[in-house]
Amino acid sequence: MAATERPIFRLLLIGLVFHLVYIGTVFDCYFTSPVVHGMRTFKAKHGEAKRLVLIVADGLRADLALAQNPFPSIPSAPEFAAPYLRSIIESRGAFGISHTRVPTESRPGHVALIGGMYEDVSAVTKGWKTNPVDFDSVFNQSSHTFSFGSPDILPMFARGATPGKVDMWCYDEDEEDFTKDATALDVWVLEHLRTLLHNATTDRNLDRTLHQEQTIFFLHLLGLDTTGHSYRPHSPEYMANIQVVDAIVHQVEQLFTDFYKDTETAYIFTADHGMSTIGNHGDGHPDNTRTPLVAWGKGVRGPLPDISPSSHDTYSAAWRLDHLLRRDVEQADVAALMAALLGVHWPVNSVGVLPDVDPARPGYMEPAGGERALAEVALVNARAVLEHYRVKHELKEAHALFYKPFPYFAGSPSGDPGAEYVRGIELLIERGEYTEARTMAQRLIRATLDGLRYLETYDRTLVRGIVLAAYLGWIAFGAASIFLAEDKAASGTRRRQFSSLDALAATSLVAFWAAFAKQRSPWTFYLYICFPVYFWHQALLKAKAPLTVYLNASQDHVSDILHFTVKGAAVVAALEGMVVGYTHREVWSVGFVAIGVLWPVVFMRRDVWSKHALLLLGWIVACLTTAVFPMLSVDKQEDLRTITACAICMLTAGIAAGVKVRVDLKEERRFRFALAFQCLLIAASLLVTISSARSLRAKAGLPPVNQVVGWAIFLTASAFPFVFRFQRLPGLARLMVFFLAFSVCFVILAISVEGLFYVAFSATLLLWVDVEAAVQTTQDPRNSDTAKLSAYKPRSDDFRIAVFFLFFVQVAFFGTGNVASISSFYLEPVYRLVPVFNPFLMAVLLIFKIIAPYIILAMCLNLLNTRLHLPPFSLFLVALTLTDVMTMTFFFNVTDTGSWLEIGQSITFFVISSLLLVWAAGTCAVGEVLMGEKDVFERTKGKVD
């Protein structure tokens, strides 16, 4: 690399590293691990039940489990999908909704249910399976736990527990086959529980263990989650699976009654998360966050009449249970309920609140000790949560600079915050004022939880300040590097002297590091602060060059500044519009209308229209066609007719390319052969897709022949452009080879219109290249030699083109979906290749499908750079300095309060915005690699006959 090129490529590298590293700031600022150690444990004096059975129906929605006529579209559907659970609610149990938190996935849901804590969201980097930090759980506090179910869930509660305390029986991962009847997984759990109890009749040691008090049985029923993904929750299969789960609940209760021959068992039935209409979960949609909770047995109250105001709303009106009290809880509260029923220690990391703490509303318990027992267990709950605060308070007090304790506990002894409130509750209990004691305990728990939040967000202002300084610094540094680059010829090789600016930067860095060391801040803080210090140091150094040199030669500086301000405001407005597009997909359609109609009709010069009218009309049609897709619903059903139409469009494009695209005579025959072979692969992929889809619909599974042929076609098509090398091929021809290669992916892995979007999006990109070239040729002819990156100076049009590029980068992701439901995340098409649950391979296929449009965008960007005689990465350099307007907006919009939908989306928006920048850099690099020989394109200009 030439020495003159190094500063620009160093700028690119720094920018990419910076944006990748700063993704972590959202977790350090808004979400930190709740797990601390060194807490004392607390438990109720007496347990209510000798044993507890926890049944978790993975992926069960509350409305479909409890509503009357929940499946009206199914002719043979029963009045109630779970009649036995309903009979428990109406005759001898308590019920409500357990509200889950984002992400609504199996791992964090079970951690909340069993550990009583809301896990650090960064656990997603471990796949929600491996424990990032060992945590305590109700299972670990029990005398013994017997667990049955999925190998994805059970092991994480055995790890970190007292050795030998948690036993588990898991089926093999290969049993999680999405094309088979998933109820077999639930029946497997029941049969192994039956076998365990039967073995105890001949095994004295096992029988003794089973009869210990404070024993837990955990039944994880995965069938509904698997069925929901495969057939969606409103399907006959999901309804049948609910019926199977309901029957299992009945049989489990009968097994325990027959084996123990007593009434000392408590039962809790719930779910880890729900299921959206399209068979997905993970986001904060209410269908995913509302799960059923039914409790009955020893220590649990029976049904109570509803209160005024009613505990029901429009959501539960269809349940026909509005005459009974509905008692909702947060998911972590279930762990507190289990601990209270069994009389075991609260899990030390639990922040759950026992529903019975609130004296104004009946909870779930009916203890033998009456009101006194309820008051005592409320005190235990308060002390357990307060202990959490005490440990975090002492850690923060020992290390924070100018520490201020939470105001509610400001008057407490330094070593024992809240001690006076605990003593007050104890005195109320001693005097028999149980309702007042519970009220005071409730106030203390609420204040303590607020105090925990105060401590967890204590450093938030500092992190926000660092982030703001860093992103603004990057914008300043990037702009200075592009506009105010030093003249190497003028500066020569003289060495710059150490200045006061250097001293200020070094002093600032050392001061921050010293403060971080005193506060024992995470190591990432030391890294974060380096970026703003470096950026502002470099930007101020470069800003010493006279800015007027870079103003318009007209000497009308006021006009130049005004012109720059107006264009800058337009760019910022466009970027903020893209921010809105993350939540309102219609914005992307408006964007296509703006760039496809408004730009050429209103702002384009007439001489461009006179020379290129047909091209501009094609551009308008392409943009309006692509604009249709963001307006379509994200809830899609498998549609073979649409997939067939996609394949026909792709074949048509391939045939047209074979006829129209001009290539070197030496390559013409090989090029035509390549296109014919790829069209044959597309046709074959359509046939095997139709056959596989029909077989899966008929519940006949995926034929092995279809699976082998499907993989063969998919891999052959994907590898073909990289294996079948061309020596001399113009850019447009090379692009068509890749377009047809990825077309196979959009046939085999499509569920509906994704393939049509891929075709329309690709056509729009190709026309964009020609339109920009036409505008540039007409308005500002350049020398035919491509400029060097080191000498690149952006023109005003380059800012518009960079905004267009950012728009296309994001439309490629959001064109047929949104954050909550990207069409590529549908699992139905993946079953055509991978019928057995394999998260890694499934994820690879889905990511490959997302990447495909970006390959086309990368190659088109390379064509655009060549046609405009711009150096590689030049447009990306401009985009790199603009996009942080979006990134900053998303960062400061992140929230960890409000609805779970808001929380989940706010995190996702920021991460996507940051990653798309890195992704865009990869896009530019991929385009440079794949397009190869530009000289051939230059000679042919990539034009068609």
Short mmCIF file of N, CA and C in Angstrom, two decimals, residues 236-335:
data_model
loop_
_atom_site.label_atom_id
_atom_site.label_comp_id
_atom_site.label_asym_id
_atom_site.label_seq_id
_atom_site.Cartn_x
_atom_site.Cartn_y
_atom_site.Cartn_z
N PRO A 236 -54.24 -26.54 14.07
CA PRO A 236 -54.78 -27.74 14.75
C PRO A 236 -53.71 -28.48 15.54
N GLU A 237 -52.46 -28.43 15.05
CA GLU A 237 -51.38 -29.14 15.74
C GLU A 237 -51.09 -28.51 17.10
N TYR A 238 -51.08 -27.18 17.16
CA TYR A 238 -50.84 -26.50 18.43
C TYR A 238 -51.99 -26.77 19.40
N MET A 239 -53.21 -26.74 18.89
CA MET A 239 -54.37 -27.04 19.73
C MET A 239 -54.27 -28.45 20.29
N ALA A 240 -53.90 -29.42 19.43
CA ALA A 240 -53.78 -30.81 19.89
C ALA A 240 -52.68 -30.93 20.93
N ASN A 241 -51.60 -30.16 20.78
CA ASN A 241 -50.51 -30.21 21.75
C ASN A 241 -50.94 -29.66 23.11
N ILE A 242 -51.77 -28.61 23.10
CA ILE A 242 -52.30 -28.10 24.37
C ILE A 242 -53.13 -29.18 25.06
N GLN A 243 -53.91 -29.89 24.28
CA GLN A 243 -54.71 -30.96 24.84
C GLN A 243 -53.84 -32.06 25.45
N VAL A 244 -52.74 -32.36 24.79
CA VAL A 244 -51.81 -33.36 25.33
C VAL A 244 -51.21 -32.87 26.64
N VAL A 245 -50.79 -31.60 26.67
CA VAL A 245 -50.22 -31.03 27.89
C VAL A 245 -51.25 -31.06 29.02
N ASP A 246 -52.48 -30.72 28.71
CA ASP A 246 -53.55 -30.74 29.71
C ASP A 246 -53.73 -32.14 30.27
N ALA A 247 -53.71 -33.13 29.39
CA ALA A 247 -53.84 -34.53 29.84
C ALA A 247 -52.64 -34.95 30.69
N ILE A 248 -51.45 -34.46 30.33
CA ILE A 248 -50.26 -34.78 31.12
C ILE A 248 -50.37 -34.21 32.52
N VAL A 249 -50.86 -32.98 32.63
CA VAL A 249 -51.06 -32.37 33.95
C VAL A 249 -51.96 -33.25 34.80
N HIS A 250 -53.04 -33.72 34.20
CA HIS A 250 -53.97 -34.60 34.91
C HIS A 250 -53.28 -35.87 35.37
N GLN A 251 -52.53 -36.50 34.48
CA GLN A 251 -51.88 -37.75 34.80
C GLN A 251 -50.77 -37.56 35.83
N VAL A 252 -50.04 -36.44 35.76
CA VAL A 252 -48.99 -36.17 36.75
C VAL A 252 -49.59 -36.06 38.14
N GLU A 253 -50.68 -35.32 38.26
CA GLU A 253 -51.32 -35.19 39.57
C GLU A 253 -51.79 -36.54 40.08
N GLN A 254 -52.32 -37.37 39.20
CA GLN A 254 -52.78 -38.69 39.61
C GLN A 254 -51.59 -39.56 40.05
N LEU A 255 -50.46 -39.46 39.33
CA LEU A 255 -49.27 -40.22 39.71
C LEU A 255 -48.81 -39.86 41.12
N PHE A 256 -48.78 -38.57 41.45
CA PHE A 256 -48.33 -38.16 42.77
C PHE A 256 -49.33 -38.56 43.86
N THR A 257 -50.59 -38.48 43.54
CA THR A 257 -51.60 -38.91 44.51
C THR A 257 -51.47 -40.39 44.81
N ASP A 258 -51.27 -41.20 43.76
CA ASP A 258 -51.15 -42.64 43.95
C ASP A 258 -49.85 -43.01 44.65
N PHE A 259 -48.77 -42.29 44.35
CA PHE A 259 -47.47 -42.66 44.92
C PHE A 259 -47.34 -42.21 46.37
N TYR A 260 -47.69 -40.98 46.67
CA TYR A 260 -47.49 -40.44 48.02
C TYR A 260 -48.68 -40.69 48.94
N LYS A 261 -49.85 -40.85 48.34
CA LYS A 261 -51.06 -41.12 49.13
C LYS A 261 -51.26 -40.08 50.22
N ASP A 262 -51.02 -38.80 49.84
CA ASP A 262 -51.29 -37.69 50.74
C ASP A 262 -51.67 -36.47 49.92
N THR A 263 -51.89 -35.37 50.61
CA THR A 263 -52.24 -34.12 49.92
C THR A 263 -51.21 -33.04 50.23
N GLU A 264 -49.96 -33.46 50.33
CA GLU A 264 -48.89 -32.54 50.73
C GLU A 264 -48.10 -31.99 49.53
N THR A 265 -48.66 -32.09 48.34
CA THR A 265 -47.96 -31.63 47.13
C THR A 265 -48.57 -30.34 46.62
N ALA A 266 -47.72 -29.39 46.28
CA ALA A 266 -48.16 -28.15 45.64
C ALA A 266 -47.77 -28.22 44.15
N TYR A 267 -48.64 -27.64 43.32
CA TYR A 267 -48.42 -27.69 41.88
C TYR A 267 -48.42 -26.27 41.31
N ILE A 268 -47.51 -26.02 40.41
CA ILE A 268 -47.48 -24.75 39.68
C ILE A 268 -47.33 -25.07 38.20
N PHE A 269 -48.24 -24.54 37.41
CA PHE A 269 -48.21 -24.71 35.96
C PHE A 269 -48.06 -23.34 35.32
N THR A 270 -47.08 -23.19 34.43
CA THR A 270 -46.86 -21.91 33.77
C THR A 270 -46.10 -22.15 32.46
N ALA A 271 -45.61 -21.06 31.85
CA ALA A 271 -44.83 -21.14 30.61
C ALA A 271 -43.68 -20.15 30.71
N ASP A 272 -42.63 -20.42 29.95
CA ASP A 272 -41.48 -19.52 29.96
C ASP A 272 -41.69 -18.30 29.07
N HIS A 273 -42.47 -18.46 28.02
CA HIS A 273 -42.79 -17.37 27.10
C HIS A 273 -43.98 -17.80 26.26
N GLY A 274 -44.55 -16.87 25.50
CA GLY A 274 -45.67 -17.20 24.64
C GLY A 274 -45.21 -17.48 23.21
N MET A 275 -46.07 -17.14 22.27
CA MET A 275 -45.78 -17.43 20.87
C MET A 275 -46.57 -16.45 20.01
N SER A 276 -45.88 -15.81 19.08
CA SER A 276 -46.57 -14.86 18.21
C SER A 276 -47.40 -15.60 17.17
N THR A 277 -48.23 -14.85 16.49
CA THR A 277 -49.12 -15.44 15.48
C THR A 277 -48.35 -16.15 14.38
N ILE A 278 -47.15 -15.66 14.08
CA ILE A 278 -46.37 -16.26 13.00
C ILE A 278 -45.44 -17.36 13.50
N GLY A 279 -45.56 -17.74 14.76
CA GLY A 279 -44.76 -18.85 15.27
C GLY A 279 -43.38 -18.47 15.75
N ASN A 280 -43.19 -17.22 16.13
CA ASN A 280 -41.90 -16.76 16.63
C ASN A 280 -42.05 -16.27 18.06
N HIS A 281 -40.92 -16.07 18.70
CA HIS A 281 -40.89 -15.40 20.01
C HIS A 281 -39.52 -14.79 20.17
N GLY A 282 -39.32 -14.04 21.23
CA GLY A 282 -38.05 -13.36 21.45
C GLY A 282 -38.23 -11.88 21.70
N ASP A 283 -39.25 -11.28 21.05
CA ASP A 283 -39.47 -9.84 21.22
C ASP A 283 -40.49 -9.60 22.34
N GLY A 284 -40.90 -8.35 22.46
CA GLY A 284 -41.80 -7.98 23.54
C GLY A 284 -43.26 -7.89 23.17
N HIS A 285 -43.67 -8.55 22.09
CA HIS A 285 -45.08 -8.53 21.73
C HIS A 285 -45.89 -9.18 22.84
N PRO A 286 -47.07 -8.64 23.17
CA PRO A 286 -47.88 -9.20 24.26
C PRO A 286 -48.17 -10.69 24.11
N ASP A 287 -48.29 -11.19 22.88
CA ASP A 287 -48.51 -12.62 22.71
C ASP A 287 -47.33 -13.44 23.21
N ASN A 288 -46.17 -12.81 23.28
CA ASN A 288 -44.97 -13.50 23.77
C ASN A 288 -44.73 -13.29 25.26
N THR A 289 -45.25 -12.19 25.81
CA THR A 289 -44.95 -11.87 27.21
C THR A 289 -46.04 -12.31 28.19
N ARG A 290 -47.21 -12.73 27.70
CA ARG A 290 -48.30 -13.14 28.60
C ARG A 290 -48.41 -14.66 28.61
N THR A 291 -48.09 -15.24 29.74
CA THR A 291 -48.13 -16.69 29.89
C THR A 291 -49.07 -17.06 31.04
N PRO A 292 -49.65 -18.25 30.99
CA PRO A 292 -50.59 -18.64 32.05
C PRO A 292 -49.86 -19.03 33.33
N LEU A 293 -50.51 -18.80 34.45
CA LEU A 293 -50.01 -19.25 35.75
C LEU A 293 -51.19 -19.85 36.51
N VAL A 294 -51.08 -21.13 36.83
CA VAL A 294 -52.12 -21.83 37.60
C VAL A 294 -51.42 -22.54 38.75
N ALA A 295 -51.90 -22.31 39.97
CA ALA A 295 -51.31 -22.94 41.15
C ALA A 295 -52.42 -23.62 41.95
N TRP A 296 -52.12 -24.78 42.51
CA TRP A 296 -53.09 -25.50 43.33
C TRP A 296 -52.35 -26.49 44.22
N GLY A 297 -53.07 -27.11 45.12
CA GLY A 297 -52.46 -28.09 46.02
C GLY A 297 -52.21 -27.52 47.40
N LYS A 298 -51.32 -28.15 48.12
CA LYS A 298 -51.04 -27.79 49.50
C LYS A 298 -50.50 -26.37 49.61
N GLY A 299 -51.12 -25.60 50.49
CA GLY A 299 -50.67 -24.24 50.74
C GLY A 299 -51.18 -23.20 49.78
N VAL A 300 -51.92 -23.63 48.75
CA VAL A 300 -52.43 -22.70 47.74
C VAL A 300 -53.92 -22.48 47.98
N ARG A 301 -54.34 -21.25 47.89
CA ARG A 301 -55.75 -20.95 48.09
C ARG A 301 -56.59 -21.48 46.94
N GLY A 302 -57.90 -21.55 47.21
CA GLY A 302 -58.83 -21.92 46.16
C GLY A 302 -59.31 -20.70 45.41
N PRO A 303 -60.26 -20.86 44.48
CA PRO A 303 -60.77 -19.73 43.70
C PRO A 303 -61.48 -18.71 44.58
N LEU A 304 -61.32 -17.43 44.23
CA LEU A 304 -61.97 -16.34 44.95
C LEU A 304 -62.80 -15.52 43.97
N PRO A 305 -63.90 -14.93 44.45
CA PRO A 305 -64.69 -14.06 43.55
C PRO A 305 -63.88 -12.84 43.16
N ASP A 306 -64.20 -12.30 42.01
CA ASP A 306 -63.49 -11.13 41.51
C ASP A 306 -63.73 -9.93 42.41
N ILE A 307 -62.81 -8.99 42.36
CA ILE A 307 -62.88 -7.81 43.20
C ILE A 307 -63.33 -6.62 42.37
N SER A 308 -63.50 -5.48 43.02
CA SER A 308 -63.86 -4.25 42.33
C SER A 308 -62.79 -3.20 42.65
N PRO A 309 -62.21 -2.56 41.67
CA PRO A 309 -62.43 -2.77 40.23
C PRO A 309 -61.97 -4.16 39.78
N SER A 310 -62.51 -4.60 38.69
CA SER A 310 -62.28 -5.96 38.24
C SER A 310 -60.80 -6.22 37.96
N SER A 311 -60.37 -7.44 38.24
CA SER A 311 -58.99 -7.85 37.93
C SER A 311 -58.85 -8.25 36.47
N HIS A 312 -59.96 -8.25 35.73
CA HIS A 312 -59.93 -8.67 34.33
C HIS A 312 -59.93 -7.46 33.41
N ASP A 313 -59.53 -7.69 32.16
CA ASP A 313 -59.55 -6.66 31.12
C ASP A 313 -60.06 -7.29 29.84
N THR A 314 -59.98 -6.56 28.76
CA THR A 314 -60.49 -7.08 27.49
C THR A 314 -59.73 -8.33 27.05
N TYR A 315 -58.48 -8.45 27.46
CA TYR A 315 -57.69 -9.60 27.05
C TYR A 315 -58.28 -10.90 27.60
N SER A 316 -58.71 -10.88 28.85
CA SER A 316 -59.22 -12.11 29.47
C SER A 316 -60.74 -12.21 29.42
N ALA A 317 -61.39 -11.27 28.73
CA ALA A 317 -62.86 -11.33 28.64
C ALA A 317 -63.32 -12.61 27.96
N ALA A 318 -62.54 -13.06 26.96
CA ALA A 318 -62.94 -14.27 26.23
C ALA A 318 -62.72 -15.55 27.01
N TRP A 319 -62.14 -15.44 28.19
CA TRP A 319 -61.88 -16.65 28.97
C TRP A 319 -63.13 -17.14 29.71
N ARG A 320 -64.09 -16.25 29.88
CA ARG A 320 -65.31 -16.55 30.64
C ARG A 320 -64.96 -16.96 32.08
N LEU A 321 -63.96 -16.26 32.64
CA LEU A 321 -63.57 -16.50 34.02
C LEU A 321 -63.63 -15.21 34.83
N ASP A 322 -64.40 -14.23 34.31
CA ASP A 322 -64.41 -12.92 34.96
C ASP A 322 -65.12 -12.91 36.29
N HIS A 323 -65.74 -14.03 36.67
CA HIS A 323 -66.35 -14.11 38.00
C HIS A 323 -65.32 -14.51 39.06
N LEU A 324 -64.12 -14.88 38.61
CA LEU A 324 -63.06 -15.30 39.53
C LEU A 324 -61.91 -14.30 39.50
N LEU A 325 -61.20 -14.21 40.61
CA LEU A 325 -60.08 -13.29 40.73
C LEU A 325 -58.92 -13.74 39.85
N ARG A 326 -58.44 -12.83 39.03
CA ARG A 326 -57.23 -13.06 38.22
C ARG A 326 -56.09 -12.32 38.88
N ARG A 327 -55.06 -13.07 39.30
CA ARG A 327 -53.93 -12.45 40.03
C ARG A 327 -52.67 -12.55 39.18
N ASP A 328 -52.31 -11.43 38.57
CA ASP A 328 -51.13 -11.40 37.71
C ASP A 328 -49.85 -11.23 38.54
N VAL A 329 -48.75 -11.73 38.00
CA VAL A 329 -47.46 -11.61 38.65
C VAL A 329 -46.40 -11.32 37.59
N GLU A 330 -45.25 -10.85 38.03
CA GLU A 330 -44.07 -10.81 37.18
C GLU A 330 -43.41 -12.18 37.23
N GLN A 331 -42.71 -12.55 36.17
CA GLN A 331 -42.22 -13.92 36.06
C GLN A 331 -41.29 -14.30 37.22
N ALA A 332 -40.45 -13.37 37.67
CA ALA A 332 -39.53 -13.68 38.76
C ALA A 332 -40.26 -13.92 40.08
N ASP A 333 -41.51 -13.47 40.19
CA ASP A 333 -42.28 -13.67 41.43
C ASP A 333 -42.60 -15.15 41.65
N VAL A 334 -42.58 -15.95 40.58
CA VAL A 334 -42.90 -17.37 40.72
C VAL A 334 -41.86 -18.07 41.59
N ALA A 335 -40.59 -17.67 41.49
CA ALA A 335 -39.55 -18.28 42.32
C ALA A 335 -39.80 -17.99 43.79
#
